[in-house]
mmCIF file with all atom_site columns, C-alpha atoms in Angstrom:
data_model
loop_
_atom_site.group_PDB
_atom_site.id
_atom_site.type_symbol
_atom_site.label_atom_id
_atom_site.label_alt_id
_atom_site.label_comp_id
_atom_site.label_asym_id
_atom_site.label_entity_id
_atom_site.label_seq_id
_atom_site.pdbx_PDB_ins_code
_atom_site.Cartn_x
_atom_site.Cartn_y
_atom_site.Cartn_z
_atom_site.occupancy
_atom_site.B_iso_or_equiv
_atom_site.pdbx_formal_charge
_atom_site.auth_seq_id
_atom_site.auth_comp_id
_atom_site.auth_asym_id
_atom_site.auth_atom_id
_atom_site.pdbx_PDB_model_num
ATOM 1   C CA . UNK A 1 1   ? -23.356 18.983  -37.791 1.00 0.00 ? 1   UNK A CA 1
ATOM 2   C CA . UNK A 1 2   ? -21.905 16.919  -35.075 1.00 0.00 ? 2   UNK A CA 1
ATOM 3   C CA . UNK A 1 3   ? -19.351 18.178  -32.696 1.00 0.00 ? 3   UNK A CA 1
ATOM 4   C CA . UNK A 1 4   ? -17.194 16.213  -30.189 1.00 0.00 ? 4   UNK A CA 1
ATOM 5   C CA . UNK A 1 5   ? -15.621 17.755  -27.383 1.00 0.00 ? 5   UNK A CA 1
ATOM 6   C CA . UNK A 1 6   ? -12.651 15.594  -25.672 1.00 0.00 ? 6   UNK A CA 1
ATOM 7   C CA . UNK A 1 7   ? -11.260 17.089  -22.562 1.00 0.00 ? 7   UNK A CA 1
ATOM 8   C CA . UNK A 1 8   ? -7.933  15.634  -21.111 1.00 0.00 ? 8   UNK A CA 1
ATOM 9   C CA . UNK A 1 9   ? -6.538  16.603  -17.701 1.00 0.00 ? 9   UNK A CA 1
ATOM 10  C CA . UNK A 1 10  ? -3.101  18.503  -17.869 1.00 0.00 ? 10  UNK A CA 1
ATOM 11  C CA . UNK A 1 11  ? -0.161  16.117  -16.838 1.00 0.00 ? 11  UNK A CA 1
ATOM 12  C CA . UNK A 1 12  ? 2.217   16.810  -14.323 1.00 0.00 ? 12  UNK A CA 1
ATOM 13  C CA . UNK A 1 13  ? 5.215   14.521  -12.943 1.00 0.00 ? 13  UNK A CA 1
ATOM 14  C CA . UNK A 1 14  ? 4.443   12.741  -9.606  1.00 0.00 ? 14  UNK A CA 1
ATOM 15  C CA . UNK A 1 15  ? 6.425   15.114  -7.364  1.00 0.00 ? 15  UNK A CA 1
ATOM 16  C CA . UNK A 1 16  ? 5.681   18.392  -9.388  1.00 0.00 ? 16  UNK A CA 1
ATOM 17  C CA . UNK A 1 17  ? 5.602   21.140  -6.594  1.00 0.00 ? 17  UNK A CA 1
ATOM 18  C CA . UNK A 1 18  ? 3.680   24.038  -8.216  1.00 0.00 ? 18  UNK A CA 1
ATOM 19  C CA . UNK A 1 19  ? 0.269   25.398  -8.720  1.00 0.00 ? 19  UNK A CA 1
ATOM 20  C CA . UNK A 1 20  ? -2.058  23.232  -11.021 1.00 0.00 ? 20  UNK A CA 1
ATOM 21  C CA . UNK A 1 21  ? -5.536  23.572  -12.297 1.00 0.00 ? 21  UNK A CA 1
ATOM 22  C CA . UNK A 1 22  ? -8.400  21.483  -10.812 1.00 0.00 ? 22  UNK A CA 1
ATOM 23  C CA . UNK A 1 23  ? -8.624  18.057  -12.444 1.00 0.00 ? 23  UNK A CA 1
ATOM 24  C CA . UNK A 1 24  ? -4.883  17.743  -12.970 1.00 0.00 ? 24  UNK A CA 1
ATOM 25  C CA . UNK A 1 25  ? -3.224  14.528  -13.365 1.00 0.00 ? 25  UNK A CA 1
ATOM 26  C CA . UNK A 1 26  ? 0.065   13.702  -11.465 1.00 0.00 ? 26  UNK A CA 1
ATOM 27  C CA . UNK A 1 27  ? 1.165   10.842  -13.553 1.00 0.00 ? 27  UNK A CA 1
ATOM 28  C CA . UNK A 1 28  ? 4.114   8.390   -12.994 1.00 0.00 ? 28  UNK A CA 1
ATOM 29  C CA . UNK A 1 29  ? 5.737   9.673   -16.344 1.00 0.00 ? 29  UNK A CA 1
ATOM 30  C CA . UNK A 1 30  ? 9.104   8.300   -15.508 1.00 0.00 ? 30  UNK A CA 1
ATOM 31  C CA . UNK A 1 31  ? 7.603   4.648   -14.568 1.00 0.00 ? 31  UNK A CA 1
ATOM 32  C CA . UNK A 1 32  ? 9.129   5.155   -10.956 1.00 0.00 ? 32  UNK A CA 1
ATOM 33  C CA . UNK A 1 33  ? 6.605   2.885   -9.608  1.00 0.00 ? 33  UNK A CA 1
ATOM 34  C CA . UNK A 1 34  ? 6.700   -0.115  -12.236 1.00 0.00 ? 34  UNK A CA 1
ATOM 35  C CA . UNK A 1 35  ? 9.622   -1.953  -10.290 1.00 0.00 ? 35  UNK A CA 1
ATOM 36  C CA . UNK A 1 36  ? 7.112   -2.374  -7.388  1.00 0.00 ? 36  UNK A CA 1
ATOM 37  C CA . UNK A 1 37  ? 4.236   -3.569  -9.610  1.00 0.00 ? 37  UNK A CA 1
ATOM 38  C CA . UNK A 1 38  ? 3.117   -7.228  -9.871  1.00 0.00 ? 38  UNK A CA 1
ATOM 39  C CA . UNK A 1 39  ? 2.600   -10.314 -7.736  1.00 0.00 ? 39  UNK A CA 1
ATOM 40  C CA . UNK A 1 40  ? 5.322   -10.742 -4.818  1.00 0.00 ? 40  UNK A CA 1
ATOM 41  C CA . UNK A 1 41  ? 5.670   -14.034 -2.554  1.00 0.00 ? 41  UNK A CA 1
ATOM 42  C CA . UNK A 1 42  ? 7.453   -14.621 0.612   1.00 0.00 ? 42  UNK A CA 1
ATOM 43  C CA . UNK A 1 43  ? 7.480   -17.000 3.601   1.00 0.00 ? 43  UNK A CA 1
ATOM 44  C CA . UNK A 1 44  ? 7.497   -16.452 7.376   1.00 0.00 ? 44  UNK A CA 1
ATOM 45  C CA . UNK A 1 45  ? 6.751   -18.749 10.257  1.00 0.00 ? 45  UNK A CA 1
ATOM 46  C CA . UNK A 1 46  ? 5.665   -21.536 7.992   1.00 0.00 ? 46  UNK A CA 1
ATOM 47  C CA . UNK A 1 47  ? 3.236   -19.283 6.207   1.00 0.00 ? 47  UNK A CA 1
ATOM 48  C CA . UNK A 1 48  ? 3.037   -18.048 2.707   1.00 0.00 ? 48  UNK A CA 1
ATOM 49  C CA . UNK A 1 49  ? 2.174   -14.400 1.707   1.00 0.00 ? 49  UNK A CA 1
ATOM 50  C CA . UNK A 1 50  ? 1.367   -13.029 -1.668  1.00 0.00 ? 50  UNK A CA 1
ATOM 51  C CA . UNK A 1 51  ? 1.013   -9.196  -2.127  1.00 0.00 ? 51  UNK A CA 1
ATOM 52  C CA . UNK A 1 52  ? -0.150  -7.998  -5.347  1.00 0.00 ? 52  UNK A CA 1
ATOM 53  C CA . UNK A 1 53  ? 0.654   -4.201  -6.213  1.00 0.00 ? 53  UNK A CA 1
ATOM 54  C CA . UNK A 1 54  ? -0.984  -2.391  -9.071  1.00 0.00 ? 54  UNK A CA 1
ATOM 55  C CA . UNK A 1 55  ? -0.772  1.203   -10.369 1.00 0.00 ? 55  UNK A CA 1
ATOM 56  C CA . UNK A 1 56  ? -4.138  3.008   -10.290 1.00 0.00 ? 56  UNK A CA 1
ATOM 57  C CA . UNK A 1 57  ? -5.026  6.399   -11.527 1.00 0.00 ? 57  UNK A CA 1
ATOM 58  C CA . UNK A 1 58  ? -6.617  7.841   -8.213  1.00 0.00 ? 58  UNK A CA 1
ATOM 59  C CA . UNK A 1 59  ? -9.029  10.622  -7.861  1.00 0.00 ? 59  UNK A CA 1
ATOM 60  C CA . UNK A 1 60  ? -8.893  13.087  -4.948  1.00 0.00 ? 60  UNK A CA 1
ATOM 61  C CA . UNK A 1 61  ? -12.007 15.226  -4.616  1.00 0.00 ? 61  UNK A CA 1
ATOM 62  C CA . UNK A 1 62  ? -12.258 18.243  -2.390  1.00 0.00 ? 62  UNK A CA 1
ATOM 63  C CA . UNK A 1 63  ? -11.498 22.015  -2.852  1.00 0.00 ? 63  UNK A CA 1
ATOM 64  C CA . UNK A 1 64  ? -8.781  21.428  -5.401  1.00 0.00 ? 64  UNK A CA 1
ATOM 65  C CA . UNK A 1 65  ? -9.699  17.997  -7.025  1.00 0.00 ? 65  UNK A CA 1
ATOM 66  C CA . UNK A 1 66  ? -6.883  16.146  -8.925  1.00 0.00 ? 66  UNK A CA 1
ATOM 67  C CA . UNK A 1 67  ? -5.812  12.616  -10.113 1.00 0.00 ? 67  UNK A CA 1
ATOM 68  C CA . UNK A 1 68  ? -2.573  11.001  -9.118  1.00 0.00 ? 68  UNK A CA 1
ATOM 69  C CA . UNK A 1 69  ? -1.013  7.691   -9.845  1.00 0.00 ? 69  UNK A CA 1
ATOM 70  C CA . UNK A 1 70  ? -0.932  5.636   -6.850  1.00 0.00 ? 70  UNK A CA 1
ATOM 71  C CA . UNK A 1 71  ? 0.161   2.081   -5.840  1.00 0.00 ? 71  UNK A CA 1
ATOM 72  C CA . UNK A 1 72  ? -2.719  0.039   -4.372  1.00 0.00 ? 72  UNK A CA 1
ATOM 73  C CA . UNK A 1 73  ? -2.011  -3.505  -2.903  1.00 0.00 ? 73  UNK A CA 1
ATOM 74  C CA . UNK A 1 74  ? -3.856  -6.393  -1.418  1.00 0.00 ? 74  UNK A CA 1
ATOM 75  C CA . UNK A 1 75  ? -2.529  -9.560  0.304   1.00 0.00 ? 75  UNK A CA 1
ATOM 76  C CA . UNK A 1 76  ? -3.280  -13.407 0.602   1.00 0.00 ? 76  UNK A CA 1
ATOM 77  C CA . UNK A 1 77  ? -1.776  -15.403 3.466   1.00 0.00 ? 77  UNK A CA 1
ATOM 78  C CA . UNK A 1 78  ? -1.755  -19.248 3.482   1.00 0.00 ? 78  UNK A CA 1
ATOM 79  C CA . UNK A 1 79  ? -0.959  -21.182 6.534   1.00 0.00 ? 79  UNK A CA 1
ATOM 80  C CA . UNK A 1 80  ? 1.256   -24.093 6.540   1.00 0.00 ? 80  UNK A CA 1
ATOM 81  C CA . UNK A 1 81  ? -1.389  -26.513 6.560   1.00 0.00 ? 81  UNK A CA 1
ATOM 82  C CA . UNK A 1 82  ? -2.667  -24.935 3.391   1.00 0.00 ? 82  UNK A CA 1
ATOM 83  C CA . UNK A 1 83  ? -5.633  -23.192 4.905   1.00 0.00 ? 83  UNK A CA 1
ATOM 84  C CA . UNK A 1 84  ? -6.196  -19.576 3.362   1.00 0.00 ? 84  UNK A CA 1
ATOM 85  C CA . UNK A 1 85  ? -6.301  -17.212 6.191   1.00 0.00 ? 85  UNK A CA 1
ATOM 86  C CA . UNK A 1 86  ? -6.664  -13.950 4.298   1.00 0.00 ? 86  UNK A CA 1
ATOM 87  C CA . UNK A 1 87  ? -7.422  -13.418 0.595   1.00 0.00 ? 87  UNK A CA 1
ATOM 88  C CA . UNK A 1 88  ? -8.104  -9.869  -0.397  1.00 0.00 ? 88  UNK A CA 1
ATOM 89  C CA . UNK A 1 89  ? -6.349  -10.541 -3.778  1.00 0.00 ? 89  UNK A CA 1
ATOM 90  C CA . UNK A 1 90  ? -9.186  -12.419 -5.301  1.00 0.00 ? 90  UNK A CA 1
ATOM 91  C CA . UNK A 1 91  ? -11.452 -9.441  -4.610  1.00 0.00 ? 91  UNK A CA 1
ATOM 92  C CA . UNK A 1 92  ? -8.991  -6.759  -5.193  1.00 0.00 ? 92  UNK A CA 1
ATOM 93  C CA . UNK A 1 93  ? -10.461 -3.599  -3.442  1.00 0.00 ? 93  UNK A CA 1
ATOM 94  C CA . UNK A 1 94  ? -9.810  -0.532  -5.570  1.00 0.00 ? 94  UNK A CA 1
ATOM 95  C CA . UNK A 1 95  ? -11.841 1.524   -3.349  1.00 0.00 ? 95  UNK A CA 1
ATOM 96  C CA . UNK A 1 96  ? -10.305 0.813   0.096   1.00 0.00 ? 96  UNK A CA 1
ATOM 97  C CA . UNK A 1 97  ? -7.240  -1.297  -0.399  1.00 0.00 ? 97  UNK A CA 1
ATOM 98  C CA . UNK A 1 98  ? -5.145  -2.588  2.619   1.00 0.00 ? 98  UNK A CA 1
ATOM 99  C CA . UNK A 1 99  ? -1.854  -1.539  0.907   1.00 0.00 ? 99  UNK A CA 1
ATOM 100 C CA . UNK A 1 100 ? -1.481  2.155   -0.580  1.00 0.00 ? 100 UNK A CA 1
ATOM 101 C CA . UNK A 1 101 ? 1.446   4.089   -1.590  1.00 0.00 ? 101 UNK A CA 1
ATOM 102 C CA . UNK A 1 102 ? 4.109   5.207   -1.974  1.00 0.00 ? 102 UNK A CA 1
ATOM 103 C CA . UNK A 1 103 ? 4.079   7.046   1.194   1.00 0.00 ? 103 UNK A CA 1
ATOM 104 C CA . UNK A 1 104 ? 6.370   9.408   2.888   1.00 0.00 ? 104 UNK A CA 1
ATOM 105 C CA . UNK A 1 105 ? 10.039  8.138   3.055   1.00 0.00 ? 105 UNK A CA 1
ATOM 106 C CA . UNK A 1 106 ? 10.666  6.581   6.338   1.00 0.00 ? 106 UNK A CA 1
ATOM 107 C CA . UNK A 1 107 ? 13.749  6.609   8.212   1.00 0.00 ? 107 UNK A CA 1
ATOM 108 C CA . UNK A 1 108 ? 15.393  3.196   9.320   1.00 0.00 ? 108 UNK A CA 1
ATOM 109 C CA . UNK A 1 109 ? 18.757  3.357   10.993  1.00 0.00 ? 109 UNK A CA 1
ATOM 110 C CA . UNK A 1 110 ? 19.347  6.925   9.768   1.00 0.00 ? 110 UNK A CA 1
ATOM 111 C CA . UNK A 1 111 ? 18.389  6.167   5.966   1.00 0.00 ? 111 UNK A CA 1
ATOM 112 C CA . UNK A 1 112 ? 15.241  7.328   4.243   1.00 0.00 ? 112 UNK A CA 1
ATOM 113 C CA . UNK A 1 113 ? 13.587  4.666   2.415   1.00 0.00 ? 113 UNK A CA 1
ATOM 114 C CA . UNK A 1 114 ? 10.252  4.568   0.252   1.00 0.00 ? 114 UNK A CA 1
ATOM 115 C CA . UNK A 1 115 ? 7.197   3.132   2.150   1.00 0.00 ? 115 UNK A CA 1
ATOM 116 C CA . UNK A 1 116 ? 3.897   1.956   1.461   1.00 0.00 ? 116 UNK A CA 1
ATOM 117 C CA . UNK A 1 117 ? 1.004   2.468   4.028   1.00 0.00 ? 117 UNK A CA 1
ATOM 118 C CA . UNK A 1 118 ? -0.658  -0.667  5.364   1.00 0.00 ? 118 UNK A CA 1
ATOM 119 C CA . UNK A 1 119 ? -4.420  -0.310  6.705   1.00 0.00 ? 119 UNK A CA 1
ATOM 120 C CA . UNK A 1 120 ? -5.234  -3.828  7.766   1.00 0.00 ? 120 UNK A CA 1
ATOM 121 C CA . UNK A 1 121 ? -8.918  -4.445  7.852   1.00 0.00 ? 121 UNK A CA 1
ATOM 122 C CA . UNK A 1 122 ? -10.512 -5.123  11.275  1.00 0.00 ? 122 UNK A CA 1
ATOM 123 C CA . UNK A 1 123 ? -7.558  -3.229  13.327  1.00 0.00 ? 123 UNK A CA 1
ATOM 124 C CA . UNK A 1 124 ? -9.439  -0.561  14.870  1.00 0.00 ? 124 UNK A CA 1
ATOM 125 C CA . UNK A 1 125 ? -8.422  2.356   12.595  1.00 0.00 ? 125 UNK A CA 1
ATOM 126 C CA . UNK A 1 126 ? -4.845  1.600   13.139  1.00 0.00 ? 126 UNK A CA 1
ATOM 127 C CA . UNK A 1 127 ? -2.322  1.575   10.288  1.00 0.00 ? 127 UNK A CA 1
ATOM 128 C CA . UNK A 1 128 ? 1.443   0.623   9.766   1.00 0.00 ? 128 UNK A CA 1
ATOM 129 C CA . UNK A 1 129 ? 4.164   1.468   7.172   1.00 0.00 ? 129 UNK A CA 1
ATOM 130 C CA . UNK A 1 130 ? 5.709   -1.190  4.836   1.00 0.00 ? 130 UNK A CA 1
ATOM 131 C CA . UNK A 1 131 ? 9.209   0.235   4.538   1.00 0.00 ? 131 UNK A CA 1
ATOM 132 C CA . UNK A 1 132 ? 10.970  -0.960  1.311   1.00 0.00 ? 132 UNK A CA 1
ATOM 133 C CA . UNK A 1 133 ? 14.662  -1.234  2.328   1.00 0.00 ? 133 UNK A CA 1
ATOM 134 C CA . UNK A 1 134 ? 15.842  -3.010  -0.914  1.00 0.00 ? 134 UNK A CA 1
ATOM 135 C CA . UNK A 1 135 ? 14.358  -3.724  -4.309  1.00 0.00 ? 135 UNK A CA 1
ATOM 136 C CA . UNK A 1 136 ? 15.563  -5.254  -7.377  1.00 0.00 ? 136 UNK A CA 1
ATOM 137 C CA . UNK A 1 137 ? 13.724  -6.705  -10.615 1.00 0.00 ? 137 UNK A CA 1
ATOM 138 C CA . UNK A 1 138 ? 13.157  -9.847  -8.683  1.00 0.00 ? 138 UNK A CA 1
ATOM 139 C CA . UNK A 1 139 ? 13.151  -9.206  -4.892  1.00 0.00 ? 139 UNK A CA 1
ATOM 140 C CA . UNK A 1 140 ? 11.872  -6.847  -2.530  1.00 0.00 ? 140 UNK A CA 1
ATOM 141 C CA . UNK A 1 141 ? 12.614  -6.397  1.339   1.00 0.00 ? 141 UNK A CA 1
ATOM 142 C CA . UNK A 1 142 ? 9.712   -5.142  3.536   1.00 0.00 ? 142 UNK A CA 1
ATOM 143 C CA . UNK A 1 143 ? 9.905   -4.062  7.136   1.00 0.00 ? 143 UNK A CA 1
ATOM 144 C CA . UNK A 1 144 ? 6.698   -3.550  9.118   1.00 0.00 ? 144 UNK A CA 1
ATOM 145 C CA . UNK A 1 145 ? 7.038   -0.165  11.066  1.00 0.00 ? 145 UNK A CA 1
ATOM 146 C CA . UNK A 1 146 ? 4.687   0.412   14.186  1.00 0.00 ? 146 UNK A CA 1
ATOM 147 C CA . UNK A 1 147 ? 0.952   0.518   14.266  1.00 0.00 ? 147 UNK A CA 1
ATOM 148 C CA . UNK A 1 148 ? -0.202  4.033   14.279  1.00 0.00 ? 148 UNK A CA 1
ATOM 149 C CA . UNK A 1 149 ? -3.377  6.172   14.245  1.00 0.00 ? 149 UNK A CA 1
ATOM 150 C CA . UNK A 1 150 ? -6.248  6.796   16.723  1.00 0.00 ? 150 UNK A CA 1
ATOM 151 C CA . UNK A 1 151 ? -7.530  3.409   17.890  1.00 0.00 ? 151 UNK A CA 1
ATOM 152 C CA . UNK A 1 152 ? -11.504 3.612   17.903  1.00 0.00 ? 152 UNK A CA 1
ATOM 153 C CA . UNK A 1 153 ? -13.066 2.918   21.385  1.00 0.00 ? 153 UNK A CA 1
ATOM 154 C CA . UNK A 1 154 ? -13.815 -0.554  22.333  1.00 0.00 ? 154 UNK A CA 1
ATOM 155 C CA . UNK A 1 155 ? -11.620 -2.192  19.881  1.00 0.00 ? 155 UNK A CA 1
ATOM 156 C CA . UNK A 1 156 ? -12.268 -5.796  19.530  1.00 0.00 ? 156 UNK A CA 1
ATOM 157 C CA . UNK A 1 157 ? -8.537  -6.469  20.092  1.00 0.00 ? 157 UNK A CA 1
ATOM 158 C CA . UNK A 1 158 ? -8.339  -4.518  23.464  1.00 0.00 ? 158 UNK A CA 1
ATOM 159 C CA . UNK A 1 159 ? -7.688  -7.719  25.706  1.00 0.00 ? 159 UNK A CA 1
ATOM 160 C CA . UNK A 1 160 ? -5.052  -9.056  23.389  1.00 0.00 ? 160 UNK A CA 1
ATOM 161 C CA . UNK A 1 161 ? -3.195  -5.663  23.098  1.00 0.00 ? 161 UNK A CA 1
ATOM 162 C CA . UNK A 1 162 ? -3.178  -5.626  27.045  1.00 0.00 ? 162 UNK A CA 1
ATOM 163 C CA . UNK A 1 163 ? -1.746  -9.013  27.427  1.00 0.00 ? 163 UNK A CA 1
ATOM 164 C CA . UNK A 1 164 ? 0.728   -9.059  24.479  1.00 0.00 ? 164 UNK A CA 1
ATOM 165 C CA . UNK A 1 165 ? 1.478   -5.225  24.123  1.00 0.00 ? 165 UNK A CA 1
ATOM 166 C CA . UNK A 1 166 ? 0.685   -5.349  20.156  1.00 0.00 ? 166 UNK A CA 1
ATOM 167 C CA . UNK A 1 167 ? -2.001  -5.880  17.650  1.00 0.00 ? 167 UNK A CA 1
ATOM 168 C CA . UNK A 1 168 ? -2.607  -9.412  16.369  1.00 0.00 ? 168 UNK A CA 1
ATOM 169 C CA . UNK A 1 169 ? -1.736  -8.444  12.955  1.00 0.00 ? 169 UNK A CA 1
ATOM 170 C CA . UNK A 1 170 ? -1.169  -11.267 10.411  1.00 0.00 ? 170 UNK A CA 1
ATOM 171 C CA . UNK A 1 171 ? 1.755   -9.794  8.728   1.00 0.00 ? 171 UNK A CA 1
ATOM 172 C CA . UNK A 1 172 ? 5.464   -10.452 8.895   1.00 0.00 ? 172 UNK A CA 1
ATOM 173 C CA . UNK A 1 173 ? 7.586   -7.752  10.612  1.00 0.00 ? 173 UNK A CA 1
ATOM 174 C CA . UNK A 1 174 ? 10.420  -8.379  8.049   1.00 0.00 ? 174 UNK A CA 1
ATOM 175 C CA . UNK A 1 175 ? 10.418  -10.295 4.792   1.00 0.00 ? 175 UNK A CA 1
ATOM 176 C CA . UNK A 1 176 ? 12.035  -10.738 1.408   1.00 0.00 ? 176 UNK A CA 1
ATOM 177 C CA . UNK A 1 177 ? 9.549   -11.051 -1.242  1.00 0.00 ? 177 UNK A CA 1
ATOM 178 C CA . UNK A 1 178 ? 10.371  -12.625 -4.682  1.00 0.00 ? 178 UNK A CA 1
ATOM 179 C CA . UNK A 1 179 ? 8.533   -11.355 -7.771  1.00 0.00 ? 179 UNK A CA 1
ATOM 180 C CA . UNK A 1 180 ? 6.302   -14.219 -9.351  1.00 0.00 ? 180 UNK A CA 1
#
């Protein structure tokens, strides 16, 4: 005699606010994330940026482990001369992507907007919010909002920060992206 036991995690909507058993799955049941997914392209200061966003079933371990649909993203930046300055899309990192979301809504000019968290590599543990102030089927507007976090000691960018008052981040402050 052969028995097969299949166990499925109980599913709950993304923003369910009640007690759930360990191993539960907060799922994007209403496909709220779908409008953000895909490859996006924009230009600033002669550079071209590509941002690829994917929906991922992410596991959170700890005292009450659970799964949750998240948006993960990576970027590729090409200089005006065609040189690739950054390419994290070709080797998309599902363990520690630079872009994660959707984050806590962020206020801009008195209005709350959805946001993605941006954890650029080699920025001394600092991060920023990418606030989505407009999204349609073909365009998305992003605003980079402040570097935050606890900067690690002896940051490789200390001299630049002291001279310019900001981090040398290779990302536009404001950009309109077009879905590819």
